Amino acid sequence: MELYGYVVSDWGAALQTIENANGGLDCEMPGPAKTWGENLVKAVKDNKVEEALINDKVKRILRIAKF
């Protein structure tokens, strides 16, 4: 069985950008982004989070948006 979905933080619980991104979190709640956004862009530029990992997160979220 293949499961479709993405991982969302508990409300206000996403406090660490790099650890959350590398640990499997796909979506920080609530918006606007506190640890994602520019912090995540910087983490990718600094090679602390792989761009391919971000692409996978986006694909998971967009797959659900199609439903």
mmCIF file of C-alpha atoms in Angstrom:
data_model
loop_
_atom_site.group_PDB
_atom_site.id
_atom_site.type_symbol
_atom_site.label_atom_id
_atom_site.label_comp_id
_atom_site.label_asym_id
_atom_site.label_seq_id
_atom_site.Cartn_x
_atom_site.Cartn_y
_atom_site.Cartn_z
ATOM 1 C CA MET A 1 0.000 0.000 0.000
ATOM 2 C CA GLU A 2 1.358 3.396 -0.950
ATOM 3 C CA LEU A 3 0.465 6.317 1.274
ATOM 4 C CA TYR A 4 0.155 9.859 -0.002
ATOM 5 C CA GLY A 5 0.586 12.842 2.217
ATOM 6 C CA TYR A 6 3.025 15.253 3.745
ATOM 7 C CA VAL A 7 4.269 16.069 7.235
ATOM 8 C CA VAL A 8 2.885 19.208 8.908
ATOM 9 C CA SER A 9 4.235 20.683 12.145
ATOM 10 C CA ASP A 10 2.169 21.027 15.260
ATOM 11 C CA TRP A 11 0.880 24.607 15.556
ATOM 12 C CA GLY A 12 3.909 26.774 16.341
ATOM 13 C CA ALA A 13 6.194 23.833 17.122
ATOM 14 C CA ALA A 14 8.616 24.128 14.176
ATOM 15 C CA LEU A 15 11.452 25.958 15.895
ATOM 16 C CA GLN A 16 14.553 24.692 14.069
ATOM 17 C CA THR A 17 15.011 25.198 10.341
ATOM 18 C CA ILE A 18 17.779 22.745 9.429
ATOM 19 C CA GLU A 19 16.799 19.992 11.846
ATOM 20 C CA ASN A 20 13.141 20.139 10.800
ATOM 21 C CA ALA A 21 13.909 20.165 7.077
ATOM 22 C CA ASN A 22 16.366 17.277 7.294
ATOM 23 C CA GLY A 23 14.128 15.432 9.766
ATOM 24 C CA GLY A 24 11.180 15.122 7.394
ATOM 25 C CA LEU A 25 8.971 18.142 8.055
ATOM 26 C CA ASP A 26 7.280 19.327 4.861
ATOM 27 C CA CYS A 27 5.125 22.230 6.052
ATOM 28 C CA GLU A 28 5.483 24.683 8.936
ATOM 29 C CA MET A 29 2.227 25.812 10.548
ATOM 30 C CA PRO A 30 0.878 28.388 10.995
ATOM 31 C CA GLY A 31 2.019 30.852 8.353
ATOM 32 C CA PRO A 32 3.649 33.155 7.713
ATOM 33 C CA ALA A 33 6.832 31.119 7.934
ATOM 34 C CA LYS A 34 9.084 31.644 10.946
ATOM 35 C CA THR A 35 11.681 28.906 10.504
ATOM 36 C CA TRP A 36 10.990 28.212 6.826
ATOM 37 C CA GLY A 37 11.005 31.020 4.246
ATOM 38 C CA GLU A 38 14.273 32.928 4.073
ATOM 39 C CA ASN A 39 15.859 30.722 6.743
ATOM 40 C CA LEU A 40 15.279 27.645 4.605
ATOM 41 C CA VAL A 41 16.624 29.393 1.501
ATOM 42 C CA LYS A 42 19.786 30.275 3.453
ATOM 43 C CA ALA A 43 20.139 26.691 4.709
ATOM 44 C CA VAL A 44 20.029 25.420 1.119
ATOM 45 C CA LYS A 45 22.548 28.048 -0.045
ATOM 46 C CA ASP A 46 24.840 27.087 2.861
ATOM 47 C CA ASN A 47 24.562 23.383 1.864
ATOM 48 C CA LYS A 48 22.937 22.453 5.167
ATOM 49 C CA VAL A 49 19.755 21.255 3.432
ATOM 50 C CA GLU A 50 19.835 19.640 -0.007
ATOM 51 C CA GLU A 51 17.829 21.287 -2.769
ATOM 52 C CA ALA A 52 16.630 17.833 -3.862
ATOM 53 C CA LEU A 53 15.076 17.413 -0.422
ATOM 54 C CA ILE A 54 13.111 20.641 -0.918
ATOM 55 C CA ASN A 55 11.972 19.435 -4.340
ATOM 56 C CA ASP A 56 10.644 16.236 -2.742
ATOM 57 C CA LYS A 57 8.747 18.257 -0.130
ATOM 58 C CA VAL A 58 7.148 20.404 -2.833
ATOM 59 C CA LYS A 59 6.145 17.331 -4.849
ATOM 60 C CA ARG A 60 4.417 15.778 -1.829
ATOM 61 C CA ILE A 61 2.466 18.953 -1.098
ATOM 62 C CA LEU A 62 1.468 19.505 -4.734
ATOM 63 C CA ARG A 63 0.368 15.882 -5.100
ATOM 64 C CA ILE A 64 -2.173 16.442 -2.315
ATOM 65 C CA ALA A 65 -3.253 19.780 -3.823
ATOM 66 C CA LYS A 66 -4.357 17.903 -6.955
ATOM 67 C CA PHE A 67 -7.071 16.092 -4.978
#
